[in-house]
GROMACS .gro file of C-alpha atoms in nm:
model
  405
    1MET     CA    1  -5.970  -4.029   2.560
    2THR     CA    2  -5.751  -3.771   2.392
    3SER     CA    3  -5.416  -3.908   2.279
    4PHE     CA    4  -5.115  -3.813   2.073
    5ASP     CA    5  -5.292  -3.969   1.775
    6THR     CA    6  -5.545  -3.686   1.778
    7SER     CA    7  -5.507  -3.318   1.694
    8PRO     CA    8  -5.579  -3.098   1.997
    9PRO     CA    9  -5.592  -2.723   1.949
   10LEU     CA   10  -5.317  -2.504   2.093
   11ASN     CA   11  -5.539  -2.363   2.369
   12VAL     CA   12  -5.585  -2.717   2.507
   13TRP     CA   13  -5.211  -2.747   2.552
   14ARG     CA   14  -5.195  -2.409   2.721
   15ALA     CA   15  -5.476  -2.510   2.955
   16LEU     CA   16  -5.298  -2.836   3.037
   17LEU     CA   17  -4.975  -2.653   3.113
   18ALA     CA   18  -5.162  -2.412   3.337
   19LEU     CA   19  -5.329  -2.701   3.516
   20ALA     CA   20  -4.994  -2.872   3.556
   21VAL     CA   21  -4.847  -2.556   3.712
   22VAL     CA   22  -5.126  -2.550   3.969
   23PHE     CA   23  -5.080  -2.921   4.040
   24VAL     CA   24  -4.706  -2.883   4.097
   25MET     CA   25  -4.756  -2.579   4.320
   26LEU     CA   26  -5.007  -2.767   4.534
   27ALA     CA   27  -4.783  -3.070   4.559
   28THR     CA   28  -4.468  -2.878   4.647
   29THR     CA   29  -4.638  -2.657   4.909
   30GLY     CA   30  -4.779  -2.952   5.095
   31TRP     CA   31  -5.144  -2.902   4.994
   32THR     CA   32  -5.145  -3.232   4.806
   33ALA     CA   33  -5.025  -3.551   4.971
   34LEU     CA   34  -4.944  -3.843   4.749
   35ARG     CA   35  -4.930  -4.191   4.894
   36THR     CA   36  -4.801  -4.494   4.713
   37HIS     CA   37  -4.895  -4.844   4.810
   38ARG     CA   38  -4.664  -5.102   4.663
   39GLU     CA   39  -4.839  -5.429   4.601
   40THR     CA   40  -4.666  -5.755   4.530
   41THR     CA   41  -4.688  -5.804   4.154
   42ALA     CA   42  -4.640  -6.121   3.953
   43LEU     CA   43  -4.298  -6.001   3.841
   44GLN     CA   44  -4.194  -5.908   4.195
   45SER     CA   45  -4.310  -6.247   4.322
   46SER     CA   46  -4.096  -6.417   4.059
   47LEU     CA   47  -3.796  -6.204   4.154
   48ASP     CA   48  -3.850  -6.278   4.522
   49SER     CA   49  -3.857  -6.650   4.448
   50TRP     CA   50  -3.539  -6.618   4.240
   51GLU     CA   51  -3.362  -6.447   4.529
   52HIS     CA   52  -3.436  -6.748   4.750
   53GLY     CA   53  -3.337  -7.002   4.485
   54SER     CA   54  -3.013  -7.189   4.426
   55VAL     CA   55  -2.825  -7.398   4.174
   56HIS     CA   56  -2.548  -7.643   4.259
   57GLY     CA   57  -2.613  -7.557   4.622
   58LEU     CA   58  -2.517  -7.194   4.561
   59ARG     CA   59  -2.752  -6.898   4.579
   60LEU     CA   60  -2.859  -6.743   4.252
   61PRO     CA   61  -2.700  -6.405   4.169
   62ASP     CA   62  -2.871  -6.076   4.240
   63PRO     CA   63  -3.120  -6.020   3.955
   64GLU     CA   64  -3.012  -5.654   3.955
   65ALA     CA   65  -2.646  -5.746   3.907
   66SER     CA   66  -2.464  -5.607   3.604
   67PRO     CA   67  -2.551  -5.765   3.268
   68ALA     CA   68  -2.192  -5.887   3.240
   69ARG     CA   69  -2.216  -6.065   3.576
   70LEU     CA   70  -2.544  -6.229   3.482
   71THR     CA   71  -2.413  -6.325   3.139
   72ARG     CA   72  -2.120  -6.505   3.302
   73PHE     CA   73  -2.356  -6.681   3.541
   74PHE     CA   74  -2.582  -6.817   3.268
   75ALA     CA   75  -2.279  -6.916   3.058
   76SER     CA   76  -2.159  -7.131   3.348
   77LEU     CA   77  -2.476  -7.343   3.337
   78THR     CA   78  -2.573  -7.631   3.113
   79ALA     CA   79  -2.863  -7.586   2.871
   80PRO     CA   80  -3.098  -7.802   3.086
   81GLU     CA   81  -3.007  -7.596   3.393
   82ARG     CA   82  -3.088  -7.272   3.213
   83ASP     CA   83  -3.418  -7.413   3.091
   84ARG     CA   84  -3.512  -7.520   3.444
   85LEU     CA   85  -3.454  -7.167   3.570
   86ALA     CA   86  -3.672  -7.029   3.291
   87HIS     CA   87  -3.955  -7.265   3.384
   88ARG     CA   88  -3.917  -7.206   3.758
   89TYR     CA   89  -3.883  -6.824   3.746
   90PRO     CA   90  -4.025  -6.722   3.406
   91LEU     CA   91  -4.099  -6.356   3.471
   92ALA     CA   92  -3.768  -6.302   3.652
   93VAL     CA   93  -3.561  -6.463   3.375
   94GLY     CA   94  -3.773  -6.311   3.098
   95ASN     CA   95  -3.697  -5.959   3.221
   96MET     CA   96  -3.337  -6.018   3.331
   97ASN     CA   97  -3.087  -5.800   3.146
   98GLY     CA   98  -2.785  -6.022   3.093
   99ALA     CA   99  -2.976  -6.347   3.045
  100PRO     CA  100  -2.930  -6.498   2.695
  101VAL     CA  101  -3.193  -6.355   2.462
  102GLU     CA  102  -3.314  -6.698   2.350
  103LEU     CA  103  -3.366  -6.794   2.714
  104ARG     CA  104  -3.562  -6.473   2.768
  105TYR     CA  105  -3.784  -6.558   2.472
  106LEU     CA  106  -3.852  -6.899   2.625
  107ALA     CA  107  -3.916  -6.761   2.974
  108ASN     CA  108  -4.155  -6.495   2.847
  109ALA     CA  109  -4.347  -6.752   2.641
  110ILE     CA  110  -4.393  -6.953   2.961
  111ALA     CA  111  -4.500  -6.642   3.154
  112LEU     CA  112  -4.741  -6.535   2.879
  113ASP     CA  113  -4.904  -6.878   2.878
  114GLN     CA  114  -4.944  -6.867   3.256
  115GLN     CA  115  -5.103  -6.523   3.240
  116ARG     CA  116  -5.325  -6.632   2.951
  117LYS     CA  117  -5.469  -6.904   3.174
  118VAL     CA  118  -5.522  -6.654   3.457
  119GLU     CA  119  -5.715  -6.417   3.231
  120LYS     CA  120  -5.917  -6.702   3.080
  121LYS     CA  121  -6.046  -6.789   3.427
  122ARG     CA  122  -6.117  -6.422   3.503
  123MET     CA  123  -6.334  -6.400   3.191
  124HIS     CA  124  -6.587  -6.622   3.369
  125ASP     CA  125  -6.532  -6.501   3.724
  126PRO     CA  126  -6.879  -6.406   3.861
  127ARG     CA  127  -6.715  -6.169   4.109
  128LEU     CA  128  -6.609  -5.943   3.823
  129SER     CA  129  -6.833  -5.693   3.651
  130ALA     CA  130  -6.914  -5.736   3.283
  131ALA     CA  131  -6.652  -5.471   3.208
  132GLY     CA  132  -6.396  -5.657   3.416
  133GLN     CA  133  -6.468  -5.981   3.232
  134GLN     CA  134  -6.437  -5.803   2.898
  135ASP     CA  135  -6.102  -5.656   3.003
  136ALA     CA  136  -5.984  -6.005   3.098
  137GLY     CA  137  -6.088  -6.127   2.754
  138ARG     CA  138  -5.893  -5.852   2.580
  139ARG     CA  139  -5.582  -5.929   2.780
  140MET     CA  140  -5.618  -6.302   2.715
  141HIS     CA  141  -5.640  -6.244   2.341
  142ARG     CA  142  -5.336  -6.017   2.354
  143TYR     CA  143  -5.139  -6.289   2.533
  144GLU     CA  144  -5.251  -6.541   2.272
  145ALA     CA  145  -5.128  -6.310   1.995
  146LEU     CA  146  -4.791  -6.264   2.166
  147LEU     CA  147  -4.762  -6.643   2.194
  148THR     CA  148  -4.789  -6.687   1.817
  149LYS     CA  149  -4.511  -6.914   1.692
  150GLY     CA  150  -4.203  -6.721   1.586
  151ARG     CA  151  -4.258  -6.413   1.801
  152GLN     CA  152  -3.959  -6.317   2.016
  153ILE     CA  153  -4.070  -6.145   2.337
  154LEU     CA  154  -3.772  -5.986   2.508
  155ALA     CA  155  -3.958  -5.840   2.806
  156PHE     CA  156  -4.302  -5.888   2.956
  157ASP     CA  157  -4.470  -5.758   3.271
  158PRO     CA  158  -4.846  -5.814   3.314
  159ASP     CA  159  -4.881  -5.570   3.605
  160GLY     CA  160  -5.109  -5.269   3.560
  161ASP     CA  161  -5.154  -5.178   3.196
  162GLY     CA  162  -4.864  -5.407   3.111
  163ARG     CA  163  -4.520  -5.365   2.954
  164VAL     CA  164  -4.368  -5.559   2.666
  165ALA     CA  165  -4.078  -5.558   2.418
  166GLU     CA  166  -4.042  -5.767   2.104
  167VAL     CA  167  -3.748  -5.842   1.874
  168LEU     CA  168  -3.765  -5.873   1.495
  169GLY     CA  169  -3.464  -6.045   1.343
  170ASP     CA  170  -3.163  -6.217   1.499
  171LEU     CA  171  -3.050  -5.993   1.785
  172THR     CA  172  -2.734  -6.189   1.863
  173ARG     CA  173  -2.604  -6.189   1.504
  174ALA     CA  174  -2.722  -5.845   1.395
  175GLU     CA  175  -2.479  -5.603   1.233
  176ARG     CA  176  -2.711  -5.311   1.308
  177ILE     CA  177  -2.971  -5.286   1.585
  178SER     CA  178  -3.264  -5.043   1.590
  179VAL     CA  179  -3.482  -4.963   1.891
  180VAL     CA  180  -3.828  -4.808   1.846
  181VAL     CA  181  -3.943  -4.606   2.150
  182PRO     CA  182  -4.314  -4.509   2.129
  183GLY     CA  183  -4.505  -4.234   2.307
  184VAL     CA  184  -4.818  -4.187   2.517
  185ASP     CA  185  -5.102  -4.436   2.545
  186THR     CA  186  -4.863  -4.725   2.492
  187ASP     CA  187  -4.933  -5.038   2.691
  188LEU     CA  188  -4.996  -5.409   2.652
  189LEU     CA  189  -5.328  -5.365   2.469
  190THR     CA  190  -5.203  -5.094   2.232
  191PHE     CA  191  -4.872  -5.269   2.158
  192GLN     CA  192  -5.014  -5.372   1.822
  193ARG     CA  193  -5.322  -5.276   1.623
  194THR     CA  194  -5.513  -5.424   1.332
  195ASN     CA  195  -5.650  -5.087   1.222
  196ARG     CA  196  -5.394  -4.810   1.180
  197GLU     CA  197  -5.126  -5.076   1.217
  198TYR     CA  198  -4.829  -4.844   1.180
  199THR     CA  199  -4.928  -4.620   1.471
  200ALA     CA  200  -4.851  -4.900   1.720
  201PRO     CA  201  -4.504  -5.019   1.831
  202VAL     CA  202  -4.523  -5.358   1.658
  203GLY     CA  203  -4.637  -5.204   1.329
  204MET     CA  204  -4.368  -4.935   1.351
  205ALA     CA  205  -4.098  -5.195   1.412
  206LYS     CA  206  -4.220  -5.426   1.135
  207ALA     CA  207  -4.229  -5.141   0.884
  208LEU     CA  208  -3.880  -5.027   0.986
  209TYR     CA  209  -3.742  -5.382   0.970
  210ARG     CA  210  -3.875  -5.432   0.617
  211ALA     CA  211  -3.756  -5.089   0.505
  212GLU     CA  212  -3.407  -5.153   0.642
  213HIS     CA  213  -3.390  -5.478   0.447
  214ALA     CA  214  -3.497  -5.293   0.132
  215ALA     CA  215  -3.232  -5.026   0.194
  216SER     CA  216  -2.952  -5.279   0.246
  217PRO     CA  217  -3.048  -5.644   0.181
  218SER     CA  218  -2.701  -5.769   0.275
  219THR     CA  219  -2.701  -5.608   0.621
  220ARG     CA  220  -2.818  -5.827   0.909
  221THR     CA  221  -3.053  -5.609   1.112
  222ALA     CA  222  -3.264  -5.649   1.423
  223VAL     CA  223  -3.539  -5.414   1.540
  224ILE     CA  224  -3.677  -5.395   1.893
  225ALA     CA  225  -4.032  -5.269   1.952
  226TRP     CA  226  -3.974  -5.134   2.302
  227ALA     CA  227  -4.286  -5.066   2.508
  228ASP     CA  228  -4.119  -5.168   2.833
  229TYR     CA  229  -4.193  -4.846   3.024
  230THR     CA  230  -4.505  -4.697   3.176
  231ALA     CA  231  -4.608  -4.430   2.925
  232PRO     CA  232  -4.837  -4.139   3.017
  233ASP     CA  233  -5.208  -4.178   2.950
  234GLY     CA  234  -5.324  -3.923   2.692
  235LEU     CA  235  -5.241  -3.554   2.709
  236GLY     CA  236  -5.273  -3.508   3.083
  237VAL     CA  237  -5.020  -3.376   3.330
  238GLY     CA  238  -4.807  -3.687   3.283
  239ALA     CA  239  -4.743  -3.600   2.919
  240ALA     CA  240  -4.641  -3.244   3.012
  241THR     CA  241  -4.376  -3.355   3.263
  242GLY     CA  242  -4.068  -3.573   3.248
  243THR     CA  243  -4.157  -3.810   3.532
  244ALA     CA  244  -4.251  -4.102   3.309
  245ALA     CA  245  -3.953  -4.028   3.085
  246GLU     CA  246  -3.710  -4.036   3.377
  247LEU     CA  247  -3.838  -4.375   3.491
  248GLY     CA  248  -3.847  -4.501   3.134
  249ALA     CA  249  -3.492  -4.380   3.070
  250VAL     CA  250  -3.361  -4.603   3.349
  251ARG     CA  251  -3.529  -4.906   3.192
  252LEU     CA  252  -3.419  -4.811   2.842
  253ASN     CA  253  -3.054  -4.778   2.937
  254ALA     CA  254  -3.068  -5.107   3.126
  255LEU     CA  255  -3.181  -5.269   2.801
  256LEU     CA  256  -2.913  -5.097   2.592
  257ARG     CA  257  -2.632  -5.195   2.828
  258ALA     CA  258  -2.743  -5.560   2.809
  259LEU     CA  259  -2.772  -5.593   2.430
  260PRO     CA  260  -2.556  -5.877   2.297
  261GLY     CA  261  -2.265  -5.823   2.062
  262LYS     CA  262  -2.109  -5.495   1.957
  263ALA     CA  263  -2.333  -5.387   1.669
  264PRO     CA  264  -2.409  -5.014   1.641
  265VAL     CA  265  -2.748  -4.917   1.780
  266SER     CA  266  -2.988  -4.658   1.637
  267MET     CA  267  -3.271  -4.514   1.847
  268PHE     CA  268  -3.600  -4.419   1.680
  269CYS     CA  269  -3.807  -4.220   1.926
  270HIS     CA  270  -4.160  -4.108   1.845
  271SER     CA  271  -4.355  -3.830   2.020
  272TYR     CA  272  -4.322  -3.868   2.400
  273GLY     CA  273  -4.074  -4.146   2.326
  274SER     CA  274  -3.834  -3.869   2.220
  275VAL     CA  275  -3.861  -3.726   2.571
  276VAL     CA  276  -3.759  -4.067   2.706
  277CYS     CA  277  -3.464  -4.079   2.466
  278GLY     CA  278  -3.363  -3.724   2.553
  279VAL     CA  279  -3.349  -3.803   2.924
  280ALA     CA  280  -3.173  -4.136   2.860
  281ALA     CA  281  -2.917  -3.997   2.614
  282ARG     CA  282  -2.650  -3.907   2.870
  283GLY     CA  283  -2.646  -4.261   3.008
  284MET     CA  284  -2.661  -4.447   2.677
  285PRO     CA  285  -2.363  -4.672   2.600
  286GLY     CA  286  -2.117  -4.558   2.335
  287ARG     CA  287  -2.244  -4.812   2.082
  288VAL     CA  288  -2.555  -4.596   2.033
  289ALA     CA  289  -2.464  -4.429   1.704
  290ASP     CA  290  -2.785  -4.242   1.626
  291ILE     CA  291  -3.081  -4.088   1.807
  292ALA     CA  292  -3.358  -4.000   1.563
  293VAL     CA  293  -3.674  -3.830   1.687
  294ALA     CA  294  -4.002  -3.786   1.501
  295ALA     CA  295  -4.298  -3.571   1.607
  296SER     CA  296  -4.109  -3.461   1.917
  297PRO     CA  297  -4.253  -3.231   2.185
  298GLY     CA  298  -3.893  -3.174   2.298
  299MET     CA  299  -3.603  -3.367   2.449
  300ARG     CA  300  -3.577  -3.171   2.777
  301VAL     CA  301  -3.268  -2.982   2.661
  302GLU     CA  302  -3.221  -2.656   2.472
  303ASN     CA  303  -2.956  -2.787   2.234
  304ALA     CA  304  -2.855  -3.127   2.099
  305SER     CA  305  -2.506  -3.079   2.243
  306HIS     CA  306  -2.662  -3.077   2.592
  307LEU     CA  307  -2.784  -3.436   2.557
  308GLY     CA  308  -2.443  -3.557   2.670
  309SER     CA  309  -2.422  -3.825   2.401
  310THR     CA  310  -2.174  -3.887   2.121
  311ALA     CA  311  -2.457  -4.018   1.902
  312ARG     CA  312  -2.566  -3.833   1.589
  313VAL     CA  313  -2.895  -3.656   1.659
  314TRP     CA  314  -3.162  -3.647   1.388
  315ALA     CA  315  -3.508  -3.491   1.391
  316MET     CA  316  -3.808  -3.481   1.159
  317ARG     CA  317  -4.158  -3.336   1.164
  318ASP     CA  318  -4.426  -3.339   0.899
  319ALA     CA  319  -4.578  -3.002   0.810
  320THR     CA  320  -4.926  -3.130   0.900
  321ASP     CA  321  -4.825  -3.261   1.243
  322TRP     CA  322  -5.016  -3.080   1.519
  323ILE     CA  323  -4.722  -3.128   1.759
  324GLN     CA  324  -4.568  -2.813   1.608
  325ASP     CA  325  -4.831  -2.612   1.799
  326VAL     CA  326  -4.715  -2.739   2.139
  327PRO     CA  327  -4.536  -2.468   2.340
  328TYR     CA  328  -4.167  -2.561   2.314
  329LEU     CA  329  -4.055  -2.454   2.657
  330GLU     CA  330  -3.962  -2.593   2.997
  331LEU     CA  331  -4.068  -2.417   3.315
  332GLY     CA  332  -4.045  -2.571   3.657
  333GLY     CA  333  -4.037  -2.921   3.515
  334LEU     CA  334  -4.332  -2.858   3.281
  335GLY     CA  335  -4.285  -2.882   2.908
  336HIS     CA  336  -3.997  -3.050   2.730
  337GLY     CA  337  -3.767  -2.774   2.608
  338ALA     CA  338  -3.661  -2.657   2.266
  339ASP     CA  339  -3.802  -2.774   1.933
  340PRO     CA  340  -3.567  -3.044   1.796
  341VAL     CA  341  -3.629  -2.940   1.433
  342SER     CA  342  -3.541  -2.575   1.500
  343ALA     CA  343  -3.211  -2.449   1.359
  344SER     CA  344  -3.094  -2.346   1.706
  345PHE     CA  345  -3.132  -2.698   1.845
  346GLY     CA  346  -2.857  -2.836   1.624
  347ALA     CA  347  -3.004  -3.169   1.513
  348ARG     CA  348  -2.972  -3.301   1.159
  349VAL     CA  349  -3.320  -3.227   1.023
  350LEU     CA  350  -3.468  -3.488   0.791
  351SER     CA  351  -3.748  -3.466   0.539
  352ALA     CA  352  -4.086  -3.601   0.649
  353HIS     CA  353  -4.305  -3.417   0.401
  354ASP     CA  354  -4.522  -3.719   0.325
  355ALA     CA  355  -4.563  -3.859   0.675
  356GLN     CA  356  -4.930  -3.909   0.754
  357GLY     CA  357  -5.000  -3.679   1.046
  358HIS     CA  358  -4.862  -3.712   1.396
  359ALA     CA  359  -4.871  -4.091   1.404
  360GLY     CA  360  -4.782  -4.167   1.041
  361TYR     CA  361  -4.403  -4.152   1.027
  362PHE     CA  362  -4.361  -4.530   0.991
  363VAL     CA  363  -4.614  -4.581   0.712
  364PRO     CA  364  -4.455  -4.785   0.428
  365GLY     CA  365  -4.369  -4.589   0.117
  366THR     CA  366  -4.315  -4.258   0.294
  367ASP     CA  367  -3.993  -4.058   0.281
  368SER     CA  368  -4.001  -4.044   0.660
  369LEU     CA  369  -3.975  -4.423   0.689
  370ARG     CA  370  -3.710  -4.443   0.416
  371ASN     CA  371  -3.500  -4.186   0.600
  372LEU     CA  372  -3.531  -4.375   0.928
  373ALA     CA  373  -3.437  -4.702   0.757
  374ASP     CA  374  -3.131  -4.544   0.592
  375ILE     CA  375  -3.014  -4.431   0.934
  376GLY     CA  376  -3.081  -4.777   1.073
  377VAL     CA  377  -2.848  -4.943   0.822
  378GLY     CA  378  -2.590  -4.664   0.829
  379ALA     CA  379  -2.663  -4.541   0.475
  380TYR     CA  380  -2.628  -4.178   0.576
  381GLY     CA  381  -2.552  -4.059   0.224
  382ALA     CA  382  -2.899  -4.168   0.114
  383VAL     CA  383  -3.103  -3.966   0.361
  384THR     CA  384  -3.311  -3.671   0.240
  385CYS     CA  385  -3.277  -3.345   0.430
  386ALA     CA  386  -3.574  -3.131   0.526
  387HIS     CA  387  -3.443  -2.835   0.331
  388ASP     CA  388  -3.325  -2.829  -0.030
  389ASP     CA  389  -2.962  -2.874   0.065
  390ASP     CA  390  -2.723  -3.134   0.204
  391GLY     CA  391  -2.707  -2.981   0.550
  392CYS     CA  392  -2.825  -3.287   0.741
  393ARG     CA  393  -2.553  -3.498   0.575
  394ALA     CA  394  -2.265  -3.260   0.645
  395GLY     CA  395  -1.955  -3.440   0.766
  396LEU     CA  396  -2.103  -3.788   0.726
  397PRO     CA  397  -1.995  -4.080   0.504
  398ASP     CA  398  -2.159  -4.070   0.163
  399THR     CA  399  -2.238  -4.441   0.150
  400LEU     CA  400  -2.298  -4.741   0.367
  401MET     CA  401  -1.969  -4.890   0.248
  402ALA     CA  402  -1.783  -4.580   0.358
  403GLU     CA  403  -1.943  -4.608   0.699
  404ARG     CA  404  -1.834  -4.972   0.728
  405ALA     CA  405  -1.482  -4.885   0.621
   0.00000   0.00000   0.00000
């Protein structure tokens, strides 16, 4: 399957855009009828059970209540009471924005273990095809990996291709928080990779976390590998439209509004992930200080000022990245708008001259990763601009200490 890790020629993109135009025309003129059948998922079942539950004889709060409301609710409980809720409704609590992060880690570990057992049985289910049994085995091994001691799973949904988010560092005590938002072909099975480690969300986040520590050892940082949205599969129609980004933006902003503490947040959005961040920008809380995009096909606006965010906007693209050949336009919902590294867009353009292709911006030792890490710790004076000038640093503090002051 073609993906954003490959290098498609320009005429493929043009053909895809043409196909997408035809698809939209058919759909909007009534020639194509789309029906959705909503099945009861494991997560929905857990939420339904939560909604019928109680504590101290009182009904549990709406799981969709504001994070502040849910935070107050959990704070009113004893530790054993919170643990009982995590064991009784693991998927609900594990995905509940406003629940204490440590409780979410516990709940998701319970949910992962339950799903691991389900997939282990499916591996030997004679009703499944050989391919189905193999898929069950892959999912079981992924669950086992996520259950490794010390991993902090902030969100987990086994439905479909699966969604997941993981935290590196101490989220509650962090002085700076970074969120990595990946692009197409991201799901439970591609959340981490052994080969080409730094092209997957976990590898990206680990590299960024280590680079941030190297940039400022005294700064307490936390990095979130956020694959908690349904990303498009490959370079099909889904990647040429903003539908997945719009749905993902809702989930992303729900996460951001529920983050503990008051630490500044930096967004690091790769490829289609930058589309998600572009759509989400207007609704991001004020604590989001930076939105940095790499290998972006566009942010669905013509200018950074149209994002509706007070965050600093950064962009980078390696000279060898094939994404530069994508038509930077938006027509009838197709395409993602202006090129974020163009002068007219108005972003602060960073150097990425040694990034390794479209998927290599988080490879250790590259200027691209160093620049992202400097942003993550607020060391804006240390970033390297794309051009031989200081344009991307204009009007910013020269050092991390100046930023803190």
